[in-house]
Amino acid sequence: MNRKMVFYIFGRIGQIIGGLLLLPALVAIIYGEHRQLWSFLGTALFAAAVGSGISLLCRTKNKVIYAKEGFAIVSLAWICMSAVGAVPFVLSGDIPSYVDALFETVSGFTTTGASILRDIEAMSKSMLFWRSFTHWVGGMGVLVFVMAIVSNMTDRSIHIMRAEMPGPVVGKLLPRGRDTAKILYLIYIVMTLVQIVMLALGDMDLFESIVHTFGTAGTGGFGIKASSIGGYSSYSQIVIGVFMLLFGINFNLYFLLIIGRFKSVAKSSELWTYLGIAAVSVVAITVNIRHLYPDFSTALRDAFFQSSSIMTTTGFSTVNFDLWPSFSKGVLMLLMCIGSCAGSTAGGLKVSRAIILFKLVLCEIRRMLHPRSVTSVKFEGKAVDKQVLNSVCVYFAVYVFCIVVAFIAVSFEPFGFESNFSAVLATFNNIGPGLGAVGPAGSFADYSVFSKLVFSFAMLMGRLEIFPLVIALSPSTWRKN
């Protein structure tokens, strides 16, 4: 374990967090929110000072980063930025309880969108900005951002990207991992700016356009109104719905489009499966809820928006879907688990894993029927390596196990099976709203401190896809080589 390099990057992350906090501080100046301003500035100064001190103390010529260093850096960074990011909420008085503030911040950085706030419209503008900005930072990953801007990161820093980016396989778009990070963030920023402009052309002012775009880009879903997106025009709802789907697509495909490899994109089985699942879900839900609406177009729009929101694990809502028929709620719960594409900003199991698992089951059935036949699982036109198949199966098993354990841990809460189970699915899959007490019209406010900590850990586990946290918390990881 190259401990010095781990803590050196950890210190640089502290400096980055300090810099990021200056943006909501600027918003506080614009809106004349003095208490919030000093909360952000004080926290920023503390984070930057501690980060600088750690970086200076841990300078090293050995900049090699292997897989275990990558896992440790990612896990420590996400825990640290959540812990520090919660402080301004407490200092300003917007969220007096640190556990509640930590839950809200973890939910923000992990792009979950679950909230403990009962009256969101009572929050100050700068805190609403910071709350949504955590989605944007966490969407692509703060470590990917660090890779893009820190000049002395080695090429082995791709291990950081692999630990932080969701999905079964993460590769380089360009020979250097740092260049890959720059390309990813450039695509991310351009898409963000386009959506801000499109929303500003509708019925949202600039502030609303920015915060809702942050929530969409990071597929997080923090809103600034009690009705989420329900109070805005059909134009704004369609724009957000479409961009949620776009941010749920593997960003590697956007890079391929930029360099003109259209055939590679057209042959992506993950992309077409993702779009197919979304289309089938929209049609099925529309047919099921049609009788609840005065016209077909409104039913179709709400079905499209909620399917897009849940499948991309964003969590915005235009309607209280907890009042929909059981079939529609069942479809949404299935979408909660599947999630979007690998290499996107969304959570969930990932479409690529679902495809591989499905093909693996079919392959096993064929092998049982024809023992002498040679069978293999293919994905994106290539045979899947046995190591990848093994990792997908192990991840799925651990994924189910973690959900069961988290559900048992919160099962003593007096909210019933539907609420507690959907709360676990919503937090572990980084979705946000669930059903029942934690539906679009509810919140996580009434859960106990213990359950909020369980949910916070579940959100981190889901965002980092379990293993980075497990490896980082293992004593053997920190032993000297």
XYZ file of N, CA and C in Angstrom, residues 78 103 106-107 109-115 166-167 219 310-314 333 335-340 345-350 353 394-410 419-434 438 444 451-470:
264
model
N -14.981 9.937 -0.625
C -16.433 10.083 -0.556
C -16.932 10.237 0.873
N -26.973 12.878 6.200
C -27.861 12.112 5.320
C -28.122 12.892 4.038
N -24.795 13.088 1.929
C -24.496 11.800 1.306
C -25.460 11.552 0.154
N -26.734 11.868 0.385
C -27.752 11.727 -0.656
C -27.423 12.599 -1.864
N -24.187 13.871 -2.797
C -22.978 13.439 -3.496
C -23.157 12.093 -4.196
N -23.944 11.195 -3.595
C -24.161 9.882 -4.223
C -25.250 9.950 -5.281
N -25.784 11.147 -5.518
C -26.845 11.410 -6.512
C -28.087 10.576 -6.235
N -28.404 10.421 -4.955
C -29.590 9.644 -4.576
C -30.845 10.506 -4.631
N -30.828 11.633 -3.923
C -31.987 12.522 -3.933
C -32.982 12.252 -2.827
N -32.695 11.286 -1.936
C -33.540 11.072 -0.766
C -33.341 12.253 0.182
N -34.403 12.665 0.861
C -34.308 13.875 1.687
C -34.993 13.701 3.026
N -19.408 3.874 -12.175
C -20.300 2.734 -12.023
C -20.294 1.821 -13.235
N -20.437 0.522 -12.987
C -20.530 -0.441 -14.078
C -19.507 -1.547 -13.938
N -28.123 12.834 -12.206
C -29.222 11.888 -11.982
C -29.495 11.742 -10.479
N -37.066 7.183 -12.659
C -36.747 6.037 -11.812
C -35.670 5.167 -12.435
N -35.750 4.932 -13.759
C -34.752 4.079 -14.403
C -33.364 4.698 -14.361
N -33.297 6.012 -14.476
C -32.000 6.686 -14.404
C -31.628 7.022 -12.966
N -32.421 6.561 -12.029
C -32.227 6.775 -10.578
C -32.128 8.255 -10.222
N -32.846 9.101 -10.975
C -32.817 10.538 -10.694
C -33.730 10.892 -9.528
N -40.614 -0.244 -9.419
C -39.688 -0.906 -8.496
C -38.689 -1.774 -9.261
N -37.645 -1.084 -12.310
C -36.722 -0.118 -12.904
C -35.720 0.394 -11.875
N -36.157 0.495 -10.603
C -35.254 0.909 -9.527
C -34.036 -0.004 -9.470
N -34.278 -1.303 -9.629
C -33.193 -2.271 -9.496
C -32.306 -2.306 -10.739
N -32.919 -2.231 -11.928
C -32.136 -2.344 -13.165
C -31.204 -1.154 -13.351
N -31.738 0.058 -13.187
C -30.920 1.254 -13.371
C -30.632 1.529 -14.837
N -29.547 2.268 -15.086
C -29.201 2.688 -16.445
C -27.933 2.009 -16.928
N -24.006 8.472 -15.231
C -24.035 9.064 -13.890
C -25.104 8.416 -13.016
N -25.812 7.410 -13.538
C -26.933 6.800 -12.823
C -26.490 5.640 -11.938
N -27.408 5.190 -11.063
C -27.126 4.087 -10.162
C -27.821 2.811 -10.608
N -28.158 1.945 -9.617
C -28.823 0.700 -9.924
C -27.848 -0.416 -10.269
N -28.414 -1.581 -10.598
C -27.599 -2.745 -10.941
C -26.819 -2.525 -12.234
N -27.351 -1.810 -13.168
C -26.843 -1.459 -14.490
C -27.381 -2.433 -15.546
N -25.040 -5.352 -16.633
C -25.030 -6.510 -15.745
C -26.296 -7.344 -15.937
N -20.767 -12.423 -8.703
C -20.429 -12.111 -7.305
C -21.060 -10.788 -6.891
N -20.985 -9.787 -7.784
C -21.581 -8.494 -7.449
C -23.084 -8.632 -7.225
N -23.757 -9.390 -8.080
C -25.204 -9.550 -7.931
C -25.542 -10.230 -6.605
N -24.771 -11.248 -6.250
C -25.011 -11.949 -4.983
C -24.806 -11.021 -3.790
N -23.724 -10.260 -3.821
C -23.439 -9.324 -2.726
C -24.468 -8.199 -2.710
N -24.884 -7.756 -3.889
C -25.915 -6.714 -4.036
C -27.200 -7.133 -3.327
N -27.656 -8.356 -3.598
C -28.875 -8.869 -2.959
C -28.664 -9.009 -1.451
N -27.500 -9.529 -1.065
C -27.202 -9.726 0.355
C -27.231 -8.391 1.117
N -26.628 -7.353 0.549
C -26.591 -6.037 1.204
C -27.984 -5.448 1.353
N -28.824 -5.618 0.332
C -30.197 -5.108 0.410
C -30.968 -5.817 1.522
N -30.788 -7.143 1.620
C -31.466 -7.910 2.671
C -31.006 -7.462 4.052
N -29.696 -7.311 4.223
C -29.150 -6.889 5.526
C -29.653 -5.490 5.893
N -29.631 -4.572 4.960
C -30.115 -3.207 5.221
C -31.598 -3.213 5.563
N -32.371 -4.038 4.861
C -33.812 -4.117 5.150
C -34.058 -4.656 6.557
N -33.322 -5.686 6.946
C -33.467 -6.237 8.305
C -33.094 -5.184 9.339
N -32.050 -4.403 9.056
C -31.580 -3.382 10.005
C -32.621 -2.300 10.262
N -33.444 -1.979 9.249
C -34.441 -0.909 9.419
C -35.859 -1.457 9.588
N -42.947 0.555 2.695
C -42.139 1.757 2.932
C -40.684 1.407 3.222
N -40.465 0.459 4.138
C -39.104 0.120 4.539
C -38.320 -0.532 3.406
N -38.961 -1.460 2.687
C -38.256 -2.143 1.607
C -37.946 -1.191 0.451
N -38.924 -0.370 0.088
C -38.678 0.589 -0.994
C -37.664 1.649 -0.569
N -37.617 1.970 0.740
C -36.613 2.924 1.237
C -35.208 2.365 1.060
N -35.048 1.068 1.325
C -33.750 0.420 1.134
C -33.379 0.392 -0.345
N -34.341 0.001 -1.204
C -34.079 -0.013 -2.644
C -33.740 1.384 -3.147
N -34.477 2.380 -2.655
C -34.291 3.756 -3.127
C -32.940 4.322 -2.730
N -32.449 3.958 -1.560
C -31.150 4.471 -1.114
C -29.998 3.646 -1.685
N -30.119 2.326 -1.669
C -29.025 1.496 -2.166
C -28.829 1.666 -3.662
N -29.926 1.879 -4.396
C -29.833 2.073 -5.845
C -29.715 3.542 -6.224
N -29.578 4.423 -5.215
C -29.374 5.866 -5.440
C -30.500 6.491 -6.249
N -31.734 6.176 -5.869
C -32.903 6.677 -6.589
C -33.515 7.895 -5.910
N -33.763 7.815 -4.608
C -34.383 8.928 -3.883
C -35.718 8.550 -3.297
N -36.799 8.849 -4.001
C -38.115 8.515 -3.451
C -38.421 7.031 -3.599
N -39.184 6.512 -2.622
C -39.644 5.140 -2.711
C -41.155 5.122 -2.762
N -42.038 7.040 2.248
C -40.903 7.694 1.582
C -41.208 7.941 0.107
N -37.674 11.077 4.451
C -37.039 10.154 5.391
C -36.916 10.774 6.783
N -31.406 4.386 11.628
C -31.834 4.060 10.265
C -31.266 5.055 9.256
N -31.189 6.326 9.639
C -30.620 7.325 8.728
C -29.142 7.025 8.445
N -28.430 6.544 9.460
C -27.028 6.172 9.266
C -26.921 4.925 8.379
N -27.849 3.978 8.579
C -27.881 2.787 7.715
C -28.136 3.192 6.272
N -29.111 4.076 6.073
C -29.431 4.543 4.727
C -28.256 5.309 4.115
N -27.564 6.095 4.943
C -26.400 6.847 4.440
C -25.310 5.896 3.958
N -25.058 4.856 4.743
C -24.053 3.867 4.356
C -24.501 3.115 3.110
N -25.812 2.822 3.022
C -26.361 2.133 1.849
C -26.171 2.981 0.589
N -26.364 4.289 0.714
C -26.177 5.178 -0.430
C -24.731 5.166 -0.906
N -23.784 5.197 0.039
C -22.369 5.141 -0.320
C -22.018 3.799 -0.956
N -22.554 2.722 -0.375
C -22.302 1.381 -0.927
C -22.838 1.284 -2.346
N -24.040 1.816 -2.559
C -24.646 1.752 -3.884
C -23.892 2.583 -4.906
N -23.478 3.778 -4.528
C -22.766 4.669 -5.460
C -21.405 4.111 -5.842
N -20.694 3.549 -4.854
C -19.354 3.028 -5.118
C -19.375 1.546 -5.484
N -20.590 1.009 -5.585
C -20.784 -0.385 -5.968
C -20.058 -1.355 -5.030
N -20.240 -1.143 -3.747
C -19.954 -2.062 -2.646
C -18.471 -2.285 -2.384
N -17.759 -2.832 -3.354
C -16.417 -3.350 -3.087
C -15.371 -2.307 -2.692
N -15.356 -1.097 -3.266
C -14.367 -0.117 -2.802
C -14.446 0.157 -1.293
N -15.673 0.274 -0.767
C -15.825 0.514 0.668
C -15.381 -0.693 1.480
N -15.774 -1.883 1.041
C -15.407 -3.106 1.760
C -13.888 -3.265 1.794
